[in-house]
């Protein structure tokens, strides 16, 4: 499972670098060159671990996204 962990770290790094972004699994798959099904599975895992949040169906963001949007209003 080392490739799995490497891809998970790659996704986490992307969210750390793009804290104000909202992304779909398909676009993240294209951006990071990771198979779509793998990205969907990893995003689900990361949501359950609390490392990212699901904004709505099919949209994911860094946990700080919610609080940063509230502060701007």
CSV table of C-alpha atoms in Angstrom, one decimal:
chain,number,residue,atom,x,y,z
A,1,UNK,CA,0.0,0.0,0.0
A,2,UNK,CA,2.9,2.5,-0.3
A,3,UNK,CA,1.5,3.9,-3.5
A,4,UNK,CA,-1.9,4.4,-1.7
A,5,UNK,CA,-0.1,6.4,1.1
A,6,UNK,CA,1.9,8.4,-1.4
A,7,UNK,CA,-1.3,9.4,-3.3
A,8,UNK,CA,-3.1,10.2,-0.1
A,9,UNK,CA,-0.2,12.5,0.9
A,10,UNK,CA,-0.2,14.1,-2.6
A,11,UNK,CA,-3.9,14.9,-2.1
A,12,UNK,CA,-3.4,16.3,1.4
A,13,UNK,CA,-0.6,18.5,0.1
A,14,UNK,CA,-2.8,19.8,-2.7
A,15,UNK,CA,-5.5,20.8,-0.1
A,16,UNK,CA,-2.8,22.4,2.1
A,17,UNK,CA,-1.5,24.5,-0.8
A,18,UNK,CA,-5.0,25.4,-2.0
A,19,UNK,CA,-6.9,26.1,1.2
A,20,UNK,CA,-9.5,28.4,-0.5
A,21,UNK,CA,-10.3,26.0,-3.3
A,22,UNK,CA,-13.3,23.7,-3.7
A,23,UNK,CA,-12.6,20.7,-5.9
A,24,UNK,CA,-14.4,17.8,-7.5
A,25,UNK,CA,-12.9,14.3,-7.5
A,26,UNK,CA,-12.7,14.4,-11.3
A,27,UNK,CA,-10.8,17.7,-11.5
A,28,UNK,CA,-8.5,16.5,-8.7
A,29,UNK,CA,-7.9,13.3,-10.6
A,30,UNK,CA,-6.8,15.3,-13.7
A,31,UNK,CA,-4.7,17.9,-11.7
A,32,UNK,CA,-2.8,15.2,-9.8
A,33,UNK,CA,-2.8,12.5,-12.5
A,34,UNK,CA,-4.4,9.9,-10.1
A,35,UNK,CA,-7.1,7.5,-11.3
A,36,UNK,CA,-10.6,8.9,-10.6
A,37,UNK,CA,-11.8,5.9,-8.6
A,38,UNK,CA,-8.7,6.1,-6.4
A,39,UNK,CA,-9.3,9.8,-5.8
A,40,UNK,CA,-12.9,9.2,-4.8
A,41,UNK,CA,-11.9,6.5,-2.4
A,42,UNK,CA,-9.1,8.6,-0.9
A,43,UNK,CA,-11.4,11.7,-0.5
A,44,UNK,CA,-13.9,9.5,1.4
A,45,UNK,CA,-11.2,8.3,3.7
A,46,UNK,CA,-9.8,11.8,4.3
A,47,UNK,CA,-13.3,13.1,5.1
A,48,UNK,CA,-13.8,10.3,7.7
A,49,UNK,CA,-10.4,11.2,9.2
A,50,UNK,CA,-11.5,14.9,9.4
A,51,UNK,CA,-8.5,16.1,7.2
A,52,UNK,CA,-10.8,17.5,4.5
A,53,UNK,CA,-14.5,18.4,4.4
A,54,UNK,CA,-17.3,17.7,2.0
A,55,UNK,CA,-19.0,21.0,1.1
A,56,UNK,CA,-21.8,19.4,-0.8
A,57,UNK,CA,-22.2,16.3,-2.9
A,58,UNK,CA,-19.1,15.9,-5.0
A,59,UNK,CA,-17.4,19.1,-3.7
A,60,UNK,CA,-14.4,18.9,-1.3
A,61,UNK,CA,-12.3,21.5,0.5
A,62,UNK,CA,-9.8,22.1,3.2
A,63,UNK,CA,-11.3,22.3,6.7
A,64,UNK,CA,-10.3,26.0,7.0
A,65,UNK,CA,-12.5,26.8,4.0
A,66,UNK,CA,-15.7,27.0,6.0
A,67,UNK,CA,-14.4,29.4,8.6
A,68,UNK,CA,-12.6,31.6,6.0
A,69,UNK,CA,-15.8,32.0,4.1
A,70,UNK,CA,-17.8,33.0,7.2
A,71,UNK,CA,-15.1,35.6,8.1
A,72,UNK,CA,-15.5,37.3,4.7
A,73,UNK,CA,-19.2,38.1,5.0
